[in-house]
Amino acid sequence: EIVLTQSPATLSLSPGESATLSCRASQRLSSSYFAWFQQRPGQPPRLLIYGASGRATGIPDRFSGSGSGTDFTLTISRLEPEDFAMYYCQQHDRAPLTFGGGTHVEFK
Amino acid sequence: QVRLQESGPGLVRPSETLSLTCTVSGSIGIYYWNWIRQPPGKELEWIGYVFFSGSSNSKPSLKRRVVMSVDTSKNEISLQLSSVTAADTAMYFCAGGPRAVAGRLEIWGRGTMVTVSA
């Protein structure tokens, strides 16, 4: 199965700053089948980015995704208070679908 | 807009079979229905998906214990996980991915917590 490794595990930032989250895959995969999710405490994950760079419905444009092959990035510009949460990457290029271990964006 | 609501027993004894239901408000035939679980404080794990036609796929390490089905008359998706252990304690989510891209998990239920304990 494809293993996704996210870094860093924790990102300590202040509102208004930018966040850069990374996800590395153990095998090359199609960017069409790569996604990012946000999960706030007590809530289900929410799809942010699909196809590596497409924003899901209702997602603000301060969220952007990029990357291809084995290296993918989620950038959050101008962090808002509601952006402090867990973020997971996911691939559905090859079964089984897999998720990364997550990056926690926390208040500095 | 399609909405999902999971339901289950809350507590299951070791070695028994866990049975969960996901009720779909909206069309059940336009999505692949995925089950994902998340142990407390841990990452997400995909269990498998099922389509209204009955076709399904599941994680190899869970395949021998997993049965998924769709009841179109009730607009419900079911998950059965047999021979449970404490390692199966988790929040269980159902999530929908469009027919063309089954793994694009666009809609999620709020989840149902399952604890495996004697």
PDB file of C-alpha atoms in Angstrom:
ATOM      1  CA  GLU A   1       0.000   0.000   0.000  1.00  0.00           C
ATOM      2  CA  ILE A   2       1.067   3.593  -0.540  1.00  0.00           C
ATOM      3  CA  VAL A   3       2.353   5.190   2.663  1.00  0.00           C
ATOM      4  CA  LEU A   4       1.864   8.940   3.063  1.00  0.00           C
ATOM      5  CA  THR A   5       4.244  10.764   5.408  1.00  0.00           C
ATOM      6  CA  GLN A   6       3.250  14.236   6.547  1.00  0.00           C
ATOM      7  CA  SER A   7       5.573  16.880   7.920  1.00  0.00           C
ATOM      8  CA  PRO A   8       5.873  18.572  10.224  1.00  0.00           C
ATOM      9  CA  ALA A   9       3.777  16.760  12.816  1.00  0.00           C
ATOM     10  CA  THR A  10       3.010  20.081  14.498  1.00  0.00           C
ATOM     11  CA  LEU A  11       3.135  23.620  13.158  1.00  0.00           C
ATOM     12  CA  SER A  12       2.965  26.451  15.705  1.00  0.00           C
ATOM     13  CA  LEU A  13       1.833  29.696  14.114  1.00  0.00           C
ATOM     14  CA  SER A  14      -0.082  32.900  14.786  1.00  0.00           C
ATOM     15  CA  PRO A  15      -3.198  34.177  13.020  1.00  0.00           C
ATOM     16  CA  GLY A  16      -2.257  36.062   9.871  1.00  0.00           C
ATOM     17  CA  GLU A  17       0.811  33.935   9.203  1.00  0.00           C
ATOM     18  CA  SER A  18       1.131  31.401   6.410  1.00  0.00           C
ATOM     19  CA  ALA A  19       1.344  27.629   6.829  1.00  0.00           C
ATOM     20  CA  THR A  20       3.101  25.162   4.547  1.00  0.00           C
ATOM     21  CA  LEU A  21       2.247  21.489   5.066  1.00  0.00           C
ATOM     22  CA  SER A  22       3.988  18.665   3.242  1.00  0.00           C
ATOM     23  CA  CYS A  23       3.017  15.138   2.292  1.00  0.00           C
ATOM     24  CA  ARG A  24       5.359  12.608   0.723  1.00  0.00           C
ATOM     25  CA  ALA A  25       4.155   9.385  -0.889  1.00  0.00           C
ATOM     26  CA  SER A  26       6.108   6.132  -0.842  1.00  0.00           C
ATOM     27  CA  GLN A  27       5.325   5.655  -4.551  1.00  0.00           C
ATOM     28  CA  ARG A  28       4.566   7.986  -7.420  1.00  0.00           C
ATOM     29  CA  LEU A  29       0.888   8.630  -7.779  1.00  0.00           C
ATOM     30  CA  SER A  30      -1.417  10.536 -10.064  1.00  0.00           C
ATOM     31  CA  SER A  31      -2.110  14.027  -8.770  1.00  0.00           C
ATOM     32  CA  SER A  32      -5.708  13.549  -9.933  1.00  0.00           C
ATOM     33  CA  TYR A  33      -6.211  11.215  -6.983  1.00  0.00           C
ATOM     34  CA  PHE A  34      -4.621  13.208  -4.190  1.00  0.00           C
ATOM     35  CA  ALA A  35      -6.530  15.211  -1.583  1.00  0.00           C
ATOM     36  CA  TRP A  36      -6.239  17.259   1.600  1.00  0.00           C
ATOM     37  CA  PHE A  37      -8.697  17.265   4.488  1.00  0.00           C
ATOM     38  CA  GLN A  38      -9.184  19.495   7.498  1.00  0.00           C
ATOM     39  CA  GLN A  39     -10.480  18.082  10.774  1.00  0.00           C
ATOM     40  CA  ARG A  40     -11.498  20.236  13.704  1.00  0.00           C
ATOM     41  CA  PRO A  41     -11.945  18.681  17.178  1.00  0.00           C
ATOM     42  CA  GLY A  42     -15.137  16.670  17.454  1.00  0.00           C
ATOM     43  CA  GLN A  43     -15.936  17.011  13.761  1.00  0.00           C
ATOM     44  CA  PRO A  44     -15.573  14.766  10.729  1.00  0.00           C
ATOM     45  CA  PRO A  45     -12.892  15.520   8.158  1.00  0.00           C
ATOM     46  CA  ARG A  46     -13.788  18.077   5.509  1.00  0.00           C
ATOM     47  CA  LEU A  47     -12.491  17.888   1.953  1.00  0.00           C
ATOM     48  CA  LEU A  48     -10.361  20.951   1.201  1.00  0.00           C
ATOM     49  CA  ILE A  49      -8.390  20.091  -1.919  1.00  0.00           C
ATOM     50  CA  TYR A  50      -8.956  17.395  -4.556  1.00  0.00           C
ATOM     51  CA  GLY A  51      -6.854  16.509  -7.560  1.00  0.00           C
ATOM     52  CA  ALA A  52      -3.874  17.989  -5.700  1.00  0.00           C
ATOM     53  CA  SER A  53      -4.854  21.588  -6.492  1.00  0.00           C
ATOM     54  CA  GLY A  54      -8.620  21.897  -6.916  1.00  0.00           C
ATOM     55  CA  ARG A  55     -10.521  23.602  -4.117  1.00  0.00           C
ATOM     56  CA  ALA A  56     -13.639  21.823  -2.933  1.00  0.00           C
ATOM     57  CA  THR A  57     -16.965  23.638  -2.840  1.00  0.00           C
ATOM     58  CA  GLY A  58     -17.018  26.455  -0.318  1.00  0.00           C
ATOM     59  CA  ILE A  59     -13.312  26.358   0.505  1.00  0.00           C
ATOM     60  CA  PRO A  60     -11.736  29.845   0.768  1.00  0.00           C
ATOM     61  CA  ASP A  61      -9.009  30.767  -1.667  1.00  0.00           C
ATOM     62  CA  ARG A  62      -6.449  31.114   1.121  1.00  0.00           C
ATOM     63  CA  PHE A  63      -6.165  27.320   0.849  1.00  0.00           C
ATOM     64  CA  SER A  64      -4.080  26.102  -2.071  1.00  0.00           C
ATOM     65  CA  GLY A  65      -2.577  22.771  -3.045  1.00  0.00           C
ATOM     66  CA  SER A  66       0.305  21.857  -5.289  1.00  0.00           C
ATOM     67  CA  GLY A  67       2.645  19.022  -6.143  1.00  0.00           C
ATOM     68  CA  SER A  68       2.989  15.907  -8.216  1.00  0.00           C
ATOM     69  CA  GLY A  69       4.633  12.503  -8.227  1.00  0.00           C
ATOM     70  CA  THR A  70       5.569  11.843  -4.619  1.00  0.00           C
ATOM     71  CA  ASP A  71       5.630  15.337  -3.094  1.00  0.00           C
ATOM     72  CA  PHE A  72       2.567  17.429  -2.355  1.00  0.00           C
ATOM     73  CA  THR A  73       2.020  20.677  -0.453  1.00  0.00           C
ATOM     74  CA  LEU A  74      -0.894  22.437   1.195  1.00  0.00           C
ATOM     75  CA  THR A  75      -0.463  26.154   1.754  1.00  0.00           C
ATOM     76  CA  ILE A  76      -2.706  28.216   3.974  1.00  0.00           C
ATOM     77  CA  SER A  77      -2.094  31.905   3.584  1.00  0.00           C
ATOM     78  CA  ARG A  78      -3.216  34.402   6.232  1.00  0.00           C
ATOM     79  CA  LEU A  79      -4.294  31.905   8.893  1.00  0.00           C
ATOM     80  CA  GLU A  80      -7.714  32.567  10.385  1.00  0.00           C
ATOM     81  CA  PRO A  81      -8.622  31.361  13.919  1.00  0.00           C
ATOM     82  CA  GLU A  82     -10.839  28.610  12.463  1.00  0.00           C
ATOM     83  CA  ASP A  83      -7.884  27.216  10.462  1.00  0.00           C
ATOM     84  CA  PHE A  84      -6.139  25.906  13.573  1.00  0.00           C
ATOM     85  CA  ALA A  85      -6.917  22.202  13.215  1.00  0.00           C
ATOM     86  CA  MET A  86      -5.585  18.857  12.010  1.00  0.00           C
ATOM     87  CA  TYR A  87      -4.825  18.368   8.345  1.00  0.00           C
ATOM     88  CA  TYR A  88      -4.584  15.034   6.563  1.00  0.00           C
ATOM     89  CA  CYS A  89      -3.445  14.127   3.088  1.00  0.00           C
ATOM     90  CA  GLN A  90      -5.038  11.210   1.246  1.00  0.00           C
ATOM     91  CA  GLN A  91      -4.449   9.229  -1.916  1.00  0.00           C
ATOM     92  CA  HIS A  92      -7.038   7.259  -3.859  1.00  0.00           C
ATOM     93  CA  ASP A  93      -4.884   6.439  -6.853  1.00  0.00           C
ATOM     94  CA  ARG A  94      -4.336   2.878  -5.748  1.00  0.00           C
ATOM     95  CA  ALA A  95      -6.271   0.677  -3.371  1.00  0.00           C
ATOM     96  CA  PRO A  96      -6.228   0.612  -0.464  1.00  0.00           C
ATOM     97  CA  LEU A  97      -6.982   4.295  -0.020  1.00  0.00           C
ATOM     98  CA  THR A  98      -4.550   5.699   2.526  1.00  0.00           C
ATOM     99  CA  PHE A  99      -4.203   8.784   4.683  1.00  0.00           C
ATOM    100  CA  GLY A 100      -1.177  10.522   6.113  1.00  0.00           C
ATOM    101  CA  GLY A 101      -0.547  10.739   9.841  1.00  0.00           C
ATOM    102  CA  GLY A 102      -1.647  14.364   9.998  1.00  0.00           C
ATOM    103  CA  THR A 103      -0.213  17.800  10.734  1.00  0.00           C
ATOM    104  CA  HIS A 104      -1.546  19.745  13.684  1.00  0.00           C
ATOM    105  CA  VAL A 105      -1.637  23.479  13.069  1.00  0.00           C
ATOM    106  CA  GLU A 106      -1.708  25.008  16.531  1.00  0.00           C
ATOM    107  CA  PHE A 107      -1.670  28.476  18.039  1.00  0.00           C
ATOM    108  CA  LYS A 108       1.815  29.717  18.807  1.00  0.00           C
TER     109      LYS A 108
ATOM    110  CA  GLN B   1     -27.778  18.129  -0.625  1.00  0.00           C
ATOM    111  CA  VAL B   2     -26.989  14.590   0.487  1.00  0.00           C
ATOM    112  CA  ARG B   3     -26.592  14.103   4.237  1.00  0.00           C
ATOM    113  CA  LEU B   4     -25.283  11.081   6.124  1.00  0.00           C
ATOM    114  CA  GLN B   5     -26.051   9.826   9.627  1.00  0.00           C
ATOM    115  CA  GLU B   6     -24.225   6.884  11.170  1.00  0.00           C
ATOM    116  CA  SER B   7     -25.702   4.789  13.955  1.00  0.00           C
ATOM    117  CA  GLY B   8     -24.476   1.845  15.961  1.00  0.00           C
ATOM    118  CA  PRO B   9     -24.459   0.046  19.322  1.00  0.00           C
ATOM    119  CA  GLY B  10     -21.773   2.152  21.020  1.00  0.00           C
ATOM    120  CA  LEU B  11     -20.329  -0.826  22.916  1.00  0.00           C
ATOM    121  CA  VAL B  12     -19.410  -4.213  21.469  1.00  0.00           C
ATOM    122  CA  ARG B  13     -17.872  -7.154  23.309  1.00  0.00           C
ATOM    123  CA  PRO B  14     -14.606  -8.703  22.090  1.00  0.00           C
ATOM    124  CA  SER B  15     -14.996 -11.469  19.476  1.00  0.00           C
ATOM    125  CA  GLU B  16     -18.501 -10.273  18.556  1.00  0.00           C
ATOM    126  CA  THR B  17     -19.644  -8.651  15.304  1.00  0.00           C
ATOM    127  CA  LEU B  18     -19.917  -4.899  15.030  1.00  0.00           C
ATOM    128  CA  SER B  19     -22.864  -3.687  12.953  1.00  0.00           C
ATOM    129  CA  LEU B  20     -23.205  -0.083  11.827  1.00  0.00           C
ATOM    130  CA  THR B  21     -25.706   1.722   9.627  1.00  0.00           C
ATOM    131  CA  CYS B  22     -25.330   4.898   7.615  1.00  0.00           C
ATOM    132  CA  THR B  23     -28.616   6.526   6.623  1.00  0.00           C
ATOM    133  CA  VAL B  24     -28.525   8.601   3.460  1.00  0.00           C
ATOM    134  CA  SER B  25     -30.868  11.533   2.955  1.00  0.00           C
ATOM    135  CA  GLY B  26     -30.818  12.017  -0.788  1.00  0.00           C
ATOM    136  CA  SER B  27     -29.952   9.829  -3.727  1.00  0.00           C
ATOM    137  CA  ILE B  28     -28.094   6.686  -2.717  1.00  0.00           C
ATOM    138  CA  GLY B  29     -27.153   5.762  -6.283  1.00  0.00           C
ATOM    139  CA  ILE B  30     -24.838   8.626  -7.168  1.00  0.00           C
ATOM    140  CA  TYR B  31     -22.004   7.937  -4.747  1.00  0.00           C
ATOM    141  CA  TYR B  32     -19.654   5.193  -3.719  1.00  0.00           C
ATOM    142  CA  TRP B  33     -20.076   4.757   0.008  1.00  0.00           C
ATOM    143  CA  ASN B  34     -16.891   4.501   2.005  1.00  0.00           C
ATOM    144  CA  TRP B  35     -16.330   3.510   5.616  1.00  0.00           C
ATOM    145  CA  ILE B  36     -13.425   5.156   7.435  1.00  0.00           C
ATOM    146  CA  ARG B  37     -12.477   4.822  11.075  1.00  0.00           C
ATOM    147  CA  GLN B  38     -10.345   6.818  13.473  1.00  0.00           C
ATOM    148  CA  PRO B  39      -9.129   5.457  16.829  1.00  0.00           C
ATOM    149  CA  PRO B  40      -9.120   8.110  19.567  1.00  0.00           C
ATOM    150  CA  GLY B  41      -6.302  10.569  18.953  1.00  0.00           C
ATOM    151  CA  LYS B  42      -5.058   8.688  15.911  1.00  0.00           C
ATOM    152  CA  GLU B  43      -5.131   8.948  12.140  1.00  0.00           C
ATOM    153  CA  LEU B  44      -7.807   7.960   9.655  1.00  0.00           C
ATOM    154  CA  GLU B  45      -8.018   4.432   8.278  1.00  0.00           C
ATOM    155  CA  TRP B  46     -10.010   3.458   5.197  1.00  0.00           C
ATOM    156  CA  ILE B  47     -12.061   0.297   5.665  1.00  0.00           C
ATOM    157  CA  GLY B  48     -13.692  -0.058   2.254  1.00  0.00           C
ATOM    158  CA  TYR B  49     -16.378   1.136  -0.120  1.00  0.00           C
ATOM    159  CA  VAL B  50     -19.616  -0.225  -1.531  1.00  0.00           C
ATOM    160  CA  PHE B  51     -21.805   0.893  -4.430  1.00  0.00           C
ATOM    161  CA  PHE B  52     -25.578   0.593  -4.639  1.00  0.00           C
ATOM    162  CA  SER B  53     -25.117  -2.175  -7.211  1.00  0.00           C
ATOM    163  CA  GLY B  54     -23.399  -4.235  -4.533  1.00  0.00           C
ATOM    164  CA  SER B  55     -19.863  -3.986  -5.877  1.00  0.00           C
ATOM    165  CA  SER B  56     -17.352  -3.370  -3.110  1.00  0.00           C
ATOM    166  CA  ASN B  57     -13.704  -3.236  -2.195  1.00  0.00           C
ATOM    167  CA  SER B  58     -12.030  -3.256   1.194  1.00  0.00           C
ATOM    168  CA  LYS B  59      -8.645  -2.914   2.822  1.00  0.00           C
ATOM    169  CA  PRO B  60      -6.805  -6.219   2.455  1.00  0.00           C
ATOM    170  CA  SER B  61      -5.935  -6.462   6.153  1.00  0.00           C
ATOM    171  CA  LEU B  62      -9.632  -6.173   7.076  1.00  0.00           C
ATOM    172  CA  LYS B  63     -11.189  -7.949   4.105  1.00  0.00           C
ATOM    173  CA  ARG B  64     -11.821 -11.292   5.811  1.00  0.00           C
ATOM    174  CA  ARG B  65     -13.760  -9.557   8.603  1.00  0.00           C
ATOM    175  CA  VAL B  66     -15.689  -6.925   6.620  1.00  0.00           C
ATOM    176  CA  VAL B  67     -19.097  -7.130   4.982  1.00  0.00           C
ATOM    177  CA  MET B  68     -20.647  -4.018   3.427  1.00  0.00           C
ATOM    178  CA  SER B  69     -24.058  -3.678   1.798  1.00  0.00           C
ATOM    179  CA  VAL B  70     -26.554  -1.134   0.492  1.00  0.00           C
ATOM    180  CA  ASP B  71     -30.306  -1.285   1.152  1.00  0.00           C
ATOM    181  CA  THR B  72     -31.852   0.964  -1.473  1.00  0.00           C
ATOM    182  CA  SER B  73     -35.365   0.508  -0.047  1.00  0.00           C
ATOM    183  CA  LYS B  74     -34.259   2.081   3.229  1.00  0.00           C
ATOM    184  CA  ASN B  75     -31.542   4.341   1.808  1.00  0.00           C
ATOM    185  CA  GLU B  76     -29.083   2.724   4.182  1.00  0.00           C
ATOM    186  CA  ILE B  77     -25.508   1.506   3.964  1.00  0.00           C
ATOM    187  CA  SER B  78     -24.329  -1.169   6.382  1.00  0.00           C
ATOM    188  CA  LEU B  79     -20.980  -2.257   7.726  1.00  0.00           C
ATOM    189  CA  GLN B  80     -20.373  -5.470   9.619  1.00  0.00           C
ATOM    190  CA  LEU B  81     -16.979  -6.140  11.182  1.00  0.00           C
ATOM    191  CA  SER B  82     -16.583  -9.551  12.751  1.00  0.00           C
ATOM    192  CA  SER B  83     -14.313 -10.881  15.516  1.00  0.00           C
ATOM    193  CA  VAL B  84     -13.684  -7.441  16.968  1.00  0.00           C
ATOM    194  CA  THR B  85     -10.895  -6.664  19.426  1.00  0.00           C
ATOM    195  CA  ALA B  86      -9.903  -3.576  21.385  1.00  0.00           C
ATOM    196  CA  ALA B  87      -7.966  -2.460  18.311  1.00  0.00           C
ATOM    197  CA  ASP B  88     -11.299  -1.892  16.561  1.00  0.00           C
ATOM    198  CA  THR B  89     -12.288   0.798  19.068  1.00  0.00           C
ATOM    199  CA  ALA B  90     -12.720   3.930  16.980  1.00  0.00           C
ATOM    200  CA  MET B  91     -14.996   6.603  15.590  1.00  0.00           C
ATOM    201  CA  TYR B  92     -16.542   5.165  12.449  1.00  0.00           C
ATOM    202  CA  PHE B  93     -17.483   7.482   9.592  1.00  0.00           C
ATOM    203  CA  CYS B  94     -19.325   6.898   6.370  1.00  0.00           C
ATOM    204  CA  ALA B  95     -18.330   9.120   3.463  1.00  0.00           C
ATOM    205  CA  GLY B  96     -19.476   9.484  -0.127  1.00  0.00           C
ATOM    206  CA  GLY B  97     -17.313   9.690  -3.227  1.00  0.00           C
ATOM    207  CA  PRO B  98     -18.836  10.440  -6.654  1.00  0.00           C
ATOM    208  CA  ARG B  99     -19.271   7.583  -9.109  1.00  0.00           C
ATOM    209  CA  ALA B 100     -16.521   8.840 -11.386  1.00  0.00           C
ATOM    210  CA  VAL B 101     -14.035   9.219  -8.518  1.00  0.00           C
ATOM    211  CA  ALA B 102     -14.989   6.824  -5.749  1.00  0.00           C
ATOM    212  CA  GLY B 103     -12.192   7.837  -3.422  1.00  0.00           C
ATOM    213  CA  ARG B 104     -12.875  11.574  -3.514  1.00  0.00           C
ATOM    214  CA  LEU B 105     -14.562  11.769  -0.125  1.00  0.00           C
ATOM    215  CA  GLU B 106     -16.801  14.777  -0.637  1.00  0.00           C
ATOM    216  CA  ILE B 107     -19.456  14.235   2.001  1.00  0.00           C
ATOM    217  CA  TRP B 108     -19.106  12.818   5.494  1.00  0.00           C
ATOM    218  CA  GLY B 109     -21.370  11.814   8.318  1.00  0.00           C
ATOM    219  CA  ARG B 110     -20.593  12.991  11.846  1.00  0.00           C
ATOM    220  CA  GLY B 111     -19.502   9.505  12.835  1.00  0.00           C
ATOM    221  CA  THR B 112     -20.465   7.031  15.521  1.00  0.00           C
ATOM    222  CA  MET B 113     -18.145   5.962  18.319  1.00  0.00           C
ATOM    223  CA  VAL B 114     -17.641   2.258  18.912  1.00  0.00           C
ATOM    224  CA  THR B 115     -15.884   0.875  21.972  1.00  0.00           C
ATOM    225  CA  VAL B 116     -14.854  -2.763  22.126  1.00  0.00           C
ATOM    226  CA  SER B 117     -14.785  -3.894  25.743  1.00  0.00           C
ATOM    227  CA  ALA B 118     -15.959  -6.735  27.920  1.00  0.00           C
TER     228      ALA B 118
END
